[in-house]
Short mmCIF file of N, CA and C in Angstrom, two decimals:
data_model
loop_
_atom_site.label_atom_id
_atom_site.label_comp_id
_atom_site.label_asym_id
_atom_site.label_seq_id
_atom_site.Cartn_x
_atom_site.Cartn_y
_atom_site.Cartn_z
N MET M 1 -16.05 80.80 92.43
CA MET M 1 -15.38 81.34 93.36
C MET M 1 -15.76 82.10 94.26
N THR M 2 -15.95 81.74 95.49
CA THR M 2 -16.46 83.15 96.49
C THR M 2 -15.82 84.05 96.85
N LYS M 3 -16.39 85.32 97.53
CA LYS M 3 -16.03 86.32 98.20
C LYS M 3 -14.92 86.39 98.99
N GLU M 4 -14.63 85.13 99.76
CA GLU M 4 -13.63 85.30 100.68
C GLU M 4 -12.50 84.60 99.94
N GLU M 5 -12.94 83.39 98.60
CA GLU M 5 -11.82 82.64 98.26
C GLU M 5 -10.73 83.79 97.11
N VAL M 6 -11.72 84.68 96.58
CA VAL M 6 -11.00 85.68 96.09
C VAL M 6 -10.28 86.79 97.06
N TYR M 7 -10.70 86.99 98.25
CA TYR M 7 -10.07 87.49 99.03
C TYR M 7 -8.68 86.96 99.45
N GLN M 8 -8.72 85.84 99.72
CA GLN M 8 -7.56 84.88 99.79
C GLN M 8 -6.42 85.02 98.78
N LEU M 9 -7.14 85.15 97.20
CA LEU M 9 -6.08 84.97 96.72
C LEU M 9 -5.32 86.20 96.01
N VAL M 10 -6.02 87.38 96.50
CA VAL M 10 -5.13 88.67 96.78
C VAL M 10 -4.28 88.81 97.47
N CYS M 11 -4.52 87.94 98.99
CA CYS M 11 -3.71 88.12 99.92
C CYS M 11 -2.61 87.02 99.46
N GLN M 12 -2.50 86.05 98.88
CA GLN M 12 -1.58 85.41 97.93
C GLN M 12 -0.46 85.80 96.65
N THR M 13 -1.16 87.02 96.36
CA THR M 13 -0.41 87.57 95.23
C THR M 13 0.43 88.56 95.69
N SER M 14 1.80 88.56 94.74
CA SER M 14 2.75 89.33 95.24
C SER M 14 2.98 90.43 93.96
N ILE M 15 3.31 91.25 93.84
CA ILE M 15 3.64 92.19 93.30
C ILE M 15 4.22 92.29 92.00
N TYR M 16 4.71 90.99 91.78
CA TYR M 16 5.64 90.57 90.55
C TYR M 16 4.77 90.05 89.24
N VAL M 17 5.13 90.41 88.20
CA VAL M 17 4.27 90.34 87.04
C VAL M 17 3.62 88.80 86.88
N ASP M 18 4.42 87.67 86.97
CA ASP M 18 3.84 86.91 86.98
C ASP M 18 2.85 86.47 87.73
N SER M 19 3.28 86.76 89.21
CA SER M 19 2.10 86.46 90.27
C SER M 19 1.10 86.97 89.96
N ARG M 20 0.76 88.40 89.36
CA ARG M 20 -0.65 89.31 89.23
C ARG M 20 -0.99 88.48 88.04
N HIS M 21 -0.21 87.97 86.94
CA HIS M 21 -1.13 87.16 85.62
C HIS M 21 -1.60 86.46 86.04
N LYS M 22 -1.22 85.07 87.23
CA LYS M 22 -1.75 83.92 87.44
C LYS M 22 -2.98 84.28 88.44
N THR M 23 -3.03 85.31 88.72
CA THR M 23 -4.14 85.89 89.88
C THR M 23 -5.67 86.06 88.61
N LEU M 24 -4.84 87.15 87.89
CA LEU M 24 -5.66 88.10 86.88
C LEU M 24 -6.46 86.91 86.32
N VAL M 25 -5.59 85.43 85.38
CA VAL M 25 -6.09 84.67 85.11
C VAL M 25 -7.28 83.92 85.56
N ARG M 26 -7.12 83.56 86.83
CA ARG M 26 -7.80 83.15 87.69
C ARG M 26 -9.29 83.77 87.92
N LEU M 27 -8.98 85.37 88.15
CA LEU M 27 -10.04 85.87 88.32
C LEU M 27 -10.94 86.21 87.37
N ALA M 28 -10.11 86.28 86.13
CA ALA M 28 -10.84 86.31 84.89
C ALA M 28 -12.19 85.47 84.60
N ARG M 29 -12.35 84.68 85.48
CA ARG M 29 -13.26 83.61 85.14
C ARG M 29 -14.56 83.67 86.01
N VAL M 30 -14.26 84.71 87.25
CA VAL M 30 -15.26 85.11 88.12
C VAL M 30 -16.07 86.29 87.91
N LYS M 31 -17.32 86.03 87.36
CA LYS M 31 -17.85 87.13 86.97
C LYS M 31 -18.03 88.85 87.97
N GLU M 32 -18.16 88.28 89.23
CA GLU M 32 -17.99 88.94 90.38
C GLU M 32 -16.39 89.57 90.69
N ALA M 33 -15.75 89.44 90.09
CA ALA M 33 -14.19 89.65 90.47
C ALA M 33 -14.13 90.86 90.74
N TYR M 34 -14.70 91.70 89.62
CA TYR M 34 -14.24 93.25 90.13
C TYR M 34 -15.01 93.71 90.71
N ILE M 35 -16.25 93.42 91.10
CA ILE M 35 -17.13 93.99 92.46
C ILE M 35 -15.75 93.46 93.85
N TYR M 36 -15.88 92.47 93.77
CA TYR M 36 -14.84 91.89 95.07
C TYR M 36 -13.85 92.79 95.82
N LEU M 37 -12.88 92.94 94.62
CA LEU M 37 -11.90 93.61 94.33
C LEU M 37 -11.93 95.33 94.56
N TYR M 38 -13.26 95.62 93.90
CA TYR M 38 -13.52 96.93 94.39
C TYR M 38 -13.98 97.42 95.69
N GLU M 39 -14.54 96.43 96.35
CA GLU M 39 -14.89 96.28 97.84
C GLU M 39 -13.12 96.13 98.51
N PHE M 40 -12.65 95.27 98.05
CA PHE M 40 -11.73 95.28 98.97
C PHE M 40 -10.64 96.63 98.64
N MET M 41 -10.48 97.13 97.82
CA MET M 41 -9.76 98.32 97.32
C MET M 41 -10.34 99.44 98.33
N THR M 42 -11.45 99.39 98.51
CA THR M 42 -12.24 100.78 99.38
C THR M 42 -12.02 100.36 101.05
N ASN M 43 -11.45 99.21 101.33
CA ASN M 43 -11.09 99.18 102.69
C ASN M 43 -9.50 99.48 102.94
N VAL M 44 -9.54 100.65 103.00
CA VAL M 44 -8.12 101.54 103.17
C VAL M 44 -7.38 100.85 104.54
N GLU M 45 -8.23 100.17 105.34
CA GLU M 45 -7.42 99.84 106.68
C GLU M 45 -6.94 98.57 106.52
N ASP M 46 -7.49 98.09 105.46
CA ASP M 46 -6.47 96.66 104.97
C ASP M 46 -5.29 96.82 104.49
N LYS M 47 -4.59 96.37 104.83
CA LYS M 47 -3.11 95.95 104.56
C LYS M 47 -2.79 95.51 102.85
N HIS M 48 -4.04 94.70 102.37
CA HIS M 48 -4.15 94.21 101.12
C HIS M 48 -4.74 95.05 100.29
N HIS M 49 -5.43 96.26 100.41
CA HIS M 49 -6.07 97.19 99.68
C HIS M 49 -5.28 97.48 98.61
N VAL M 50 -3.74 97.76 98.78
CA VAL M 50 -3.19 97.85 97.51
C VAL M 50 -3.10 97.11 96.24
N MET M 51 -2.76 96.01 97.01
CA MET M 51 -2.92 94.21 95.84
C MET M 51 -4.58 94.40 95.16
N ALA M 52 -5.45 94.85 96.19
CA ALA M 52 -6.69 94.64 95.49
C ALA M 52 -6.98 95.75 94.41
N SER M 53 -6.29 97.18 94.57
CA SER M 53 -6.05 98.08 93.29
C SER M 53 -5.59 97.83 92.16
N VAL M 54 -4.59 97.10 92.69
CA VAL M 54 -3.42 96.78 91.22
C VAL M 54 -4.41 95.86 90.48
N LEU M 55 -4.83 94.99 91.01
CA LEU M 55 -6.10 93.90 90.55
C LEU M 55 -6.83 94.15 89.88
N PHE M 56 -7.09 95.06 90.33
CA PHE M 56 -8.85 95.68 89.95
C PHE M 56 -8.33 96.90 88.72
N GLU M 57 -7.03 97.79 88.66
CA GLU M 57 -7.38 98.32 88.01
C GLU M 57 -6.73 97.56 86.61
N GLU M 58 -6.10 96.31 86.72
CA GLU M 58 -5.53 95.66 85.48
C GLU M 58 -6.45 94.64 85.01
N LEU M 59 -7.94 94.45 85.87
CA LEU M 59 -8.78 93.84 85.27
C LEU M 59 -9.96 94.44 84.36
N ILE M 60 -10.12 95.91 84.95
CA ILE M 60 -10.81 96.25 84.28
C ILE M 60 -10.04 97.39 83.15
N ARG M 61 -9.04 97.36 82.64
CA ARG M 61 -8.16 98.23 81.89
C ARG M 61 -8.94 98.36 80.24
N PHE M 62 -9.33 97.25 79.80
CA PHE M 62 -9.80 96.97 79.09
C PHE M 62 -10.93 96.93 78.76
N ASP M 63 -11.91 96.90 79.36
CA ASP M 63 -13.24 96.65 79.93
C ASP M 63 -13.87 97.45 80.82
N LEU M 64 -13.70 99.06 80.57
CA LEU M 64 -14.05 99.97 81.63
C LEU M 64 -15.65 100.19 81.83
N LEU M 65 -16.76 99.29 81.27
CA LEU M 65 -18.08 99.11 81.23
C LEU M 65 -18.33 98.25 82.27
N LYS M 66 -17.37 97.58 82.88
CA LYS M 66 -17.56 97.23 84.02
C LYS M 66 -17.87 98.04 85.35
N MET M 67 -17.36 99.32 85.58
CA MET M 67 -17.44 99.99 86.14
C MET M 67 -18.48 101.28 86.04
N THR M 68 -19.37 100.65 85.13
CA THR M 68 -20.36 101.51 85.38
C THR M 68 -21.51 101.29 86.18
N SER M 69 -21.75 100.19 87.21
CA SER M 69 -22.39 99.75 88.14
C SER M 69 -21.69 100.64 89.69
N ILE M 70 -20.55 100.55 89.42
CA ILE M 70 -19.72 101.34 90.88
C ILE M 70 -19.33 102.79 90.41
N LEU M 71 -19.23 103.27 89.31
CA LEU M 71 -18.66 104.45 88.62
C LEU M 71 -18.99 105.44 89.93
N ASP M 72 -20.24 105.62 90.08
CA ASP M 72 -20.47 107.15 91.05
C ASP M 72 -19.70 106.62 92.43
N ASP M 73 -19.95 105.68 93.12
CA ASP M 73 -19.29 105.40 94.22
C ASP M 73 -17.59 105.27 94.12
N PHE M 74 -17.35 105.04 92.68
CA PHE M 74 -15.64 104.98 92.68
C PHE M 74 -15.29 106.46 92.79
N LEU M 75 -16.38 107.36 92.09
CA LEU M 75 -15.71 108.77 91.95
C LEU M 75 -16.19 109.58 93.18
N MET M 76 -17.23 109.34 93.94
CA MET M 76 -17.03 110.09 95.47
C MET M 76 -16.10 109.28 96.18
N ARG M 77 -15.50 108.27 96.19
CA ARG M 77 -14.21 107.90 97.37
C ARG M 77 -12.77 108.44 96.67
N LEU M 78 -12.84 108.97 95.32
CA LEU M 78 -11.30 109.72 94.81
C LEU M 78 -10.54 110.22 95.94
N ASP M 79 -11.05 110.85 96.94
CA ASP M 79 -10.34 111.26 98.12
C ASP M 79 -10.08 110.98 98.94
N THR M 80 -10.36 109.43 99.33
CA THR M 80 -10.34 108.73 100.09
C THR M 80 -8.75 107.90 100.53
N TYR M 81 -8.24 108.03 99.41
CA TYR M 81 -6.79 107.01 99.05
C TYR M 81 -5.47 107.78 99.74
N ALA M 82 -4.96 107.62 100.70
CA ALA M 82 -3.64 108.13 100.74
C ALA M 82 -2.42 107.83 100.70
N ASN M 83 -2.27 105.98 100.43
CA ASN M 83 -1.36 105.44 100.00
C ASN M 83 -1.04 105.63 98.52
N GLU M 84 0.22 106.30 98.63
CA GLU M 84 1.06 106.99 97.20
C GLU M 84 0.47 105.29 96.17
N SER M 85 0.72 104.38 96.16
CA SER M 85 0.49 103.24 95.05
C SER M 85 -0.87 103.12 95.07
N THR M 86 -1.84 103.59 95.61
CA THR M 86 -3.54 103.38 95.46
C THR M 86 -3.65 104.54 94.98
N LYS M 87 -2.99 106.02 95.39
CA LYS M 87 -3.44 106.77 94.26
C LYS M 87 -3.10 107.23 93.13
N ARG M 88 -1.58 106.41 92.61
CA ARG M 88 -1.64 106.18 91.39
C ARG M 88 -2.60 105.59 90.52
N LEU M 89 -2.95 104.54 91.18
CA LEU M 89 -3.60 103.79 90.38
C LEU M 89 -5.36 104.26 90.11
N ILE M 90 -5.74 104.75 91.36
CA ILE M 90 -6.92 105.54 91.06
C ILE M 90 -6.59 106.69 90.01
N SER M 91 -5.87 107.42 90.35
CA SER M 91 -5.82 108.23 89.50
C SER M 91 -5.45 108.16 87.46
N LYS M 92 -4.99 106.47 87.37
CA LYS M 92 -4.61 106.26 86.09
C LYS M 92 -6.26 105.48 85.91
N ILE M 93 -6.87 105.15 86.66
CA ILE M 93 -8.07 104.50 86.13
C ILE M 93 -9.04 106.06 86.05
N GLY M 94 -8.90 107.11 86.75
CA GLY M 94 -9.48 108.34 86.50
C GLY M 94 -9.53 108.52 85.17
N ARG M 95 -8.02 108.70 84.78
CA ARG M 95 -7.47 108.88 83.55
C ARG M 95 -7.98 108.03 82.31
N ASN M 96 -8.08 106.86 82.64
CA ASN M 96 -8.59 105.74 81.79
C ASN M 96 -10.39 106.25 81.47
N ILE M 97 -10.77 106.36 82.20
CA ILE M 97 -12.06 106.70 82.31
C ILE M 97 -12.48 107.96 81.30
N VAL M 98 -11.60 109.02 81.35
CA VAL M 98 -12.19 110.03 80.81
C VAL M 98 -11.93 109.96 79.28
N TYR M 99 -11.05 109.24 79.07
CA TYR M 99 -10.63 109.02 77.65
C TYR M 99 -11.23 107.62 76.99
N SER M 100 -12.21 107.16 77.41
CA SER M 100 -12.91 106.12 77.37
C SER M 100 -13.76 106.46 76.41
N LYS M 101 -13.93 105.29 75.17
CA LYS M 101 -14.78 105.86 74.44
C LYS M 101 -16.51 104.75 74.89
N GLN M 102 -15.96 104.09 75.34
CA GLN M 102 -17.40 102.98 76.29
C GLN M 102 -18.08 103.74 77.18
N LEU M 103 -17.34 104.73 78.18
CA LEU M 103 -18.13 105.35 79.10
C LEU M 103 -18.44 106.55 79.17
N LYS M 104 -19.89 106.76 79.17
CA LYS M 104 -20.54 108.36 79.07
C LYS M 104 -20.75 108.76 80.30
N LEU M 105 -20.01 109.70 80.35
CA LEU M 105 -19.78 110.61 81.91
C LEU M 105 -20.70 111.41 81.64
N SER M 106 -21.43 112.27 83.08
CA SER M 106 -22.35 113.19 83.32
C SER M 106 -21.64 114.54 83.58
N LYS M 107 -21.95 115.16 83.23
CA LYS M 107 -21.12 116.67 83.71
C LYS M 107 -20.94 116.48 85.18
N LYS M 108 -21.50 115.98 86.01
CA LYS M 108 -21.45 115.86 87.66
C LYS M 108 -20.09 115.08 87.69
N GLN M 109 -19.85 113.59 86.77
CA GLN M 109 -18.84 112.82 86.91
C GLN M 109 -17.84 113.48 86.44
N LYS M 110 -17.91 114.12 85.82
CA LYS M 110 -16.42 114.79 85.01
C LYS M 110 -16.31 115.82 86.01
N GLN M 111 -17.10 116.70 86.93
CA GLN M 111 -16.87 117.51 87.63
C GLN M 111 -16.10 116.83 88.86
N MET M 112 -16.23 115.67 89.09
CA MET M 112 -16.09 115.15 90.07
C MET M 112 -14.24 114.65 90.14
N LEU M 113 -14.00 114.10 88.89
CA LEU M 113 -12.91 114.39 88.32
C LEU M 113 -11.98 115.40 88.07
N VAL M 114 -12.30 116.26 87.88
CA VAL M 114 -11.39 117.17 87.60
C VAL M 114 -10.87 118.06 88.99
N ASP M 115 -12.16 117.93 89.83
CA ASP M 115 -12.58 118.96 91.28
C ASP M 115 -11.01 117.70 91.91
N GLN M 116 -10.85 116.63 91.58
CA GLN M 116 -9.92 115.57 92.56
C GLN M 116 -8.64 115.81 92.11
N ALA M 117 -8.50 115.59 90.46
CA ALA M 117 -7.40 116.07 89.56
C ALA M 117 -6.96 117.35 89.89
N LEU M 118 -7.47 118.28 90.21
CA LEU M 118 -7.11 119.65 91.01
C LEU M 118 -6.51 119.63 92.23
N ASP M 119 -7.07 119.13 93.04
CA ASP M 119 -6.51 118.22 94.61
C ASP M 119 -5.15 117.81 94.70
N TRP M 120 -5.37 116.46 93.38
CA TRP M 120 -3.70 115.72 93.45
C TRP M 120 -2.72 116.68 92.81
N LEU M 121 -2.76 117.58 91.97
CA LEU M 121 -1.98 118.49 91.83
C LEU M 121 -1.40 119.76 92.63
N VAL M 122 -2.17 119.87 93.66
CA VAL M 122 -2.07 120.83 94.59
C VAL M 122 -1.50 120.25 96.09
N SER M 123 -1.75 119.09 96.01
CA SER M 123 -1.56 118.07 97.40
C SER M 123 0.04 117.68 97.14
N ASP M 124 0.18 116.56 98.02
CA ASP M 124 1.61 116.33 98.07
C ASP M 124 1.72 114.88 97.45
N SER M 125 1.74 114.85 95.77
CA SER M 125 1.39 113.56 95.40
C SER M 125 2.55 113.37 94.43
N LYS M 126 2.87 112.05 94.62
CA LYS M 126 4.08 111.61 93.36
C LYS M 126 3.88 112.37 91.99
N VAL M 127 4.82 111.97 91.33
CA VAL M 127 4.71 112.45 89.92
C VAL M 127 4.11 111.80 88.97
N ALA M 128 3.56 110.59 89.43
CA ALA M 128 2.85 109.65 88.22
C ALA M 128 1.23 110.03 88.40
N THR M 129 0.59 110.17 89.85
CA THR M 129 -0.52 110.94 90.07
C THR M 129 -0.77 112.29 89.33
N GLU M 130 0.33 113.15 90.05
CA GLU M 130 0.21 114.55 88.92
C GLU M 130 -0.06 114.27 87.48
N ALA M 131 0.76 113.70 86.92
CA ALA M 131 0.86 113.15 85.59
C ALA M 131 -0.73 112.65 85.14
N PHE M 132 -1.51 112.04 85.84
CA PHE M 132 -2.66 111.21 85.43
C PHE M 132 -3.58 112.40 85.96
N ALA M 133 -3.38 113.11 86.62
CA ALA M 133 -4.06 114.11 87.05
C ALA M 133 -4.48 115.31 85.90
N MET M 134 -3.31 115.50 85.31
CA MET M 134 -3.06 116.48 84.08
C MET M 134 -3.61 116.11 83.20
N ASP M 135 -3.49 114.93 82.57
CA ASP M 135 -4.29 114.30 81.64
C ASP M 135 -5.71 114.40 81.68
N ILE M 136 -5.99 114.16 82.61
CA ILE M 136 -7.56 114.24 83.03
C ILE M 136 -8.34 115.61 82.96
N ILE M 137 -7.50 116.79 83.57
CA ILE M 137 -7.58 118.24 83.29
C ILE M 137 -7.78 118.54 81.63
N ILE M 138 -6.44 118.22 80.85
CA ILE M 138 -6.29 118.29 79.75
C ILE M 138 -7.27 117.99 78.68
N ARG M 139 -7.67 116.38 78.92
CA ARG M 139 -8.89 116.23 78.17
C ARG M 139 -10.17 116.84 78.16
N LEU M 140 -10.36 117.17 79.86
CA LEU M 140 -11.38 118.06 79.73
C LEU M 140 -11.94 119.54 79.98
N LYS M 141 -10.68 120.46 79.48
CA LYS M 141 -10.47 121.16 79.42
C LYS M 141 -11.91 122.11 78.95
N GLY M 142 -11.88 121.48 77.54
CA GLY M 142 -13.17 122.33 76.93
C GLY M 142 -14.29 122.85 77.52
N GLU M 143 -14.87 121.61 78.67
CA GLU M 143 -15.78 121.71 79.10
C GLU M 143 -15.68 122.42 80.73
N PHE M 144 -14.34 122.73 81.17
CA PHE M 144 -14.05 123.09 82.60
C PHE M 144 -12.75 123.98 82.20
N ALA M 145 -13.13 125.30 81.82
CA ALA M 145 -12.24 125.93 81.07
C ALA M 145 -11.40 126.91 82.56
N GLN M 146 -12.24 126.92 83.47
CA GLN M 146 -12.05 128.05 84.86
C GLN M 146 -10.94 126.77 85.29
N GLU M 147 -11.28 125.67 85.46
CA GLU M 147 -10.51 124.43 86.14
C GLU M 147 -9.01 124.56 85.20
N PHE M 148 -9.08 124.31 84.39
CA PHE M 148 -7.95 124.31 83.35
C PHE M 148 -7.13 125.20 83.73
N THR M 149 -7.65 126.70 83.75
CA THR M 149 -6.74 127.66 83.87
C THR M 149 -5.92 127.73 85.22
N LEU M 150 -6.75 127.50 86.09
CA LEU M 150 -6.46 127.43 87.78
C LEU M 150 -5.22 126.06 87.58
N ALA M 151 -5.42 125.20 86.88
CA ALA M 151 -4.20 124.06 86.69
C ALA M 151 -3.07 124.25 85.88
N LYS M 152 -3.16 125.55 85.23
CA LYS M 152 -2.22 125.90 84.31
C LYS M 152 -1.46 126.46 85.24
N GLY M 153 -2.37 127.31 85.91
CA GLY M 153 -1.07 128.31 86.90
C GLY M 153 -0.58 127.48 88.16
N ILE M 154 -1.14 126.38 88.70
CA ILE M 154 -0.34 125.57 89.46
C ILE M 154 0.81 125.05 88.91
N VAL M 155 0.84 124.80 87.84
CA VAL M 155 1.79 123.58 87.16
C VAL M 155 2.72 124.98 86.55
N GLU M 156 2.15 125.65 86.28
CA GLU M 156 3.44 126.88 85.76
C GLU M 156 4.16 127.16 86.97
N LYS M 157 3.85 127.35 88.28
CA LYS M 157 4.48 127.81 89.44
C LYS M 157 5.22 126.79 89.99
N ASN M 158 4.74 125.33 89.71
CA ASN M 158 5.77 124.48 90.24
C ASN M 158 6.40 124.12 89.26
N TYR M 159 6.77 124.32 88.03
CA TYR M 159 7.44 123.57 86.94
C TYR M 159 8.79 123.67 86.94
N VAL M 160 9.54 124.84 87.71
CA VAL M 160 11.10 125.08 87.68
C VAL M 160 11.36 124.17 89.05
N SER M 161 10.77 123.82 90.00
CA SER M 161 10.93 123.13 90.93
C SER M 161 10.97 121.63 90.80
N ARG M 162 10.51 121.36 89.75
CA ARG M 162 9.97 119.73 90.12
C ARG M 162 10.73 119.14 89.04
N SER M 163 10.83 117.76 88.83
CA SER M 163 11.35 116.80 88.16
C SER M 163 11.15 116.79 86.59
N ALA M 164 11.72 116.09 85.86
CA ALA M 164 11.88 116.12 84.37
C ALA M 164 10.56 115.51 84.09
N ALA M 165 10.33 114.41 84.78
CA ALA M 165 9.06 113.89 84.38
C ALA M 165 7.85 114.77 84.52
N TYR M 166 7.74 115.22 85.67
CA TYR M 166 7.11 116.41 86.23
C TYR M 166 6.95 117.54 84.63
N GLN M 167 8.07 117.85 84.76
CA GLN M 167 8.15 119.19 83.43
C GLN M 167 7.57 118.52 82.07
N SER M 168 8.07 117.42 81.54
CA SER M 168 7.74 116.65 80.42
C SER M 168 6.01 116.89 80.38
N LYS M 169 5.47 116.30 81.49
CA LYS M 169 3.82 116.21 81.05
C LYS M 169 3.34 118.00 81.37
N ALA M 170 4.06 118.36 82.33
CA ALA M 170 3.43 119.84 82.44
C ALA M 170 3.51 120.90 81.16
N LYS M 171 4.52 120.44 80.27
CA LYS M 171 4.56 121.35 79.19
C LYS M 171 3.13 120.97 78.38
N LYS M 172 2.74 119.62 78.33
CA LYS M 172 1.52 119.37 77.59
C LYS M 172 0.58 120.28 78.01
N LEU M 173 0.37 119.99 79.35
CA LEU M 173 -0.81 120.90 80.02
C LEU M 173 -0.65 122.47 79.50
N ILE M 174 0.64 123.16 79.60
CA ILE M 174 0.80 123.96 79.27
C ILE M 174 0.37 124.66 78.01
N SER M 175 0.76 123.81 76.71
CA SER M 175 0.64 124.11 75.73
C SER M 175 -0.86 123.66 75.24
N ALA M 176 -1.46 123.08 75.90
CA ALA M 176 -2.68 122.67 75.28
C ALA M 176 -3.86 123.55 75.31
#
């Protein structure tokens, strides 16, 4: 399947589980599919970048080693996503990366993830993005104590005024 055919498949896919599943079955046979999807999702001017992000996250969820060749680029682009759906997916991928036993991250890569997680906590992000950000910070707290303390302060400050979902995740960060 060519890059253009993969793009057409992304354009024809709907958010419904059945549609995504059918697309993923086809994409699983395409060796370069994750690279194409990554390229499409980074083009935030294209309205289909959100669906490309959905498919990318689902395709690599169980094989994060596919991220190896694009990991540095992925981390450098963390702050480029404004669409809330895409930010949620990107933060979820970030969380999966730090919890992965497959990927070995450098100190610089971990720093990029922690820095972006802090940005997600102080920006006007949705709860899911903030929850994934908290997971990243909790996982890396041993190596980034100063950033963990900062995140804890942010979360404690916001705790009372936020939703029950936020408070639930915040409790885990505060008690970590």
